[in-house]
CSV table of C-alpha atoms in Angstrom, one decimal:
chain,number,residue,atom,x,y,z
A,25,MET,CA,-0.9,0.8,-16.0
A,26,THR,CA,0.4,-2.1,-14.0
A,27,HIS,CA,-0.4,-3.9,-10.8
A,28,PRO,CA,2.0,-5.6,-8.5
A,29,SER,CA,0.0,-8.8,-9.0
A,30,ASN,CA,1.4,-8.9,-12.5
A,31,ILE,CA,4.5,-10.1,-10.8
A,32,SER,CA,4.2,-13.8,-10.5
A,33,LYS,CA,5.1,-15.7,-7.3
A,34,GLU,CA,8.7,-16.5,-7.3
A,35,TYR,CA,8.3,-20.2,-7.5
A,36,LEU,CA,6.2,-19.8,-10.6
A,37,LEU,CA,8.8,-17.5,-12.2
A,38,ARG,CA,11.5,-20.1,-11.7
A,39,THR,CA,9.3,-22.8,-13.2
A,40,VAL,CA,8.2,-20.9,-16.2
A,41,ILE,CA,11.2,-18.6,-17.0
A,42,SER,CA,14.4,-19.8,-15.4
A,43,LYS,CA,16.0,-21.0,-12.2
A,44,THR,CA,17.7,-17.7,-11.6
A,45,THR,CA,14.6,-15.4,-12.0
A,46,ASN,CA,13.3,-13.9,-8.8
A,47,THR,CA,10.5,-11.6,-7.8
A,48,LYS,CA,12.7,-8.5,-7.3
A,49,GLU,CA,14.1,-8.9,-10.9
A,50,GLU,CA,10.6,-9.2,-12.3
A,51,LEU,CA,9.4,-6.2,-10.3
A,52,LEU,CA,12.4,-4.2,-11.6
A,53,LYS,CA,11.5,-5.0,-15.2
A,54,ILE,CA,8.0,-3.7,-14.7
A,55,LEU,CA,9.2,-0.5,-12.9
A,56,ASN,CA,11.8,0.2,-15.5
A,57,GLN,CA,9.0,0.4,-18.0
A,58,LYS,CA,7.8,3.4,-16.0
A,59,PRO,CA,4.1,2.7,-16.0
A,60,GLU,CA,1.9,5.8,-15.7
A,61,PHE,CA,-0.2,4.3,-12.9
A,62,ILE,CA,0.5,1.6,-10.3
A,63,VAL,CA,-2.4,0.0,-8.5
A,64,LYS,CA,-1.3,-1.4,-5.2
A,65,GLY,CA,-3.6,-3.7,-3.3
A,66,GLU,CA,-2.8,-6.5,-1.0
A,67,ILE,CA,0.7,-7.7,-2.0
A,68,PHE,CA,1.1,-10.4,0.6
A,69,TYR,CA,3.3,-12.5,-1.7
A,70,LEU,CA,6.0,-9.7,-1.7
A,71,GLN,CA,6.2,-9.9,2.1
A,72,SER,CA,8.3,-13.0,1.8
A,73,ASN,CA,10.7,-11.1,-0.4
A,74,PRO,CA,11.8,-8.0,1.6
A,75,ASP,CA,14.1,-6.7,-1.2
A,76,ALA,CA,11.2,-6.6,-3.7
A,77,MET,CA,8.9,-5.0,-1.2
A,78,ALA,CA,11.6,-2.4,-0.4
A,79,LEU,CA,12.1,-1.7,-4.1
A,80,LEU,CA,8.4,-1.2,-4.7
A,81,MET,CA,7.9,1.1,-1.6
A,82,LYS,CA,11.0,3.2,-2.5
A,83,THR,CA,9.8,3.6,-6.1
A,84,LEU,CA,6.3,4.6,-5.0
A,85,GLN,CA,7.7,7.1,-2.5
A,86,THR,CA,10.2,8.7,-4.9
A,87,GLN,CA,8.6,8.5,-8.3
A,88,TYR,CA,4.9,8.3,-7.8
A,89,VAL,CA,2.1,10.2,-6.0
A,90,LEU,CA,-0.9,8.7,-4.3
A,91,VAL,CA,-4.0,9.9,-6.2
A,92,LYS,CA,-6.7,7.6,-4.8
A,93,ASN,CA,-7.0,5.4,-1.7
A,94,ILE,CA,-10.0,3.0,-1.9
A,95,GLN,CA,-10.1,0.8,1.2
A,96,GLU,CA,-7.2,-1.6,0.7
A,97,THR,CA,-6.2,-0.4,-2.7
A,98,GLN,CA,-4.1,2.6,-3.6
A,99,ILE,CA,-3.7,4.1,-7.0
A,100,TYR,CA,-0.4,5.9,-7.7
A,101,ARG,CA,0.5,8.1,-10.7
A,102,ARG,CA,4.0,8.6,-11.9
A,103,ILE,CA,5.4,12.1,-11.1
A,104,ASP,CA,6.2,13.9,-14.4
A,105,PRO,CA,9.9,14.9,-14.2
A,106,LYS,CA,9.1,17.9,-16.4
A,107,ASN,CA,7.1,19.6,-13.6
């Protein structure tokens, strides 16, 4: 299970990892692990990175299904490609 808040803010990524790291790359690393669940709450820090936001939304729409919506938080489950 992962949560988009596992993706640090971009300026923290640059400080801790490298100057070339960005939010979209970190999000892609998480999504490439194909987590079974993604919990999506307020992701205001992705709004300043439209590429990362678009990547998350596209992945949720094409590879996950919404299973629970609790106020501002949505829980998505990965679609099993076997079904």
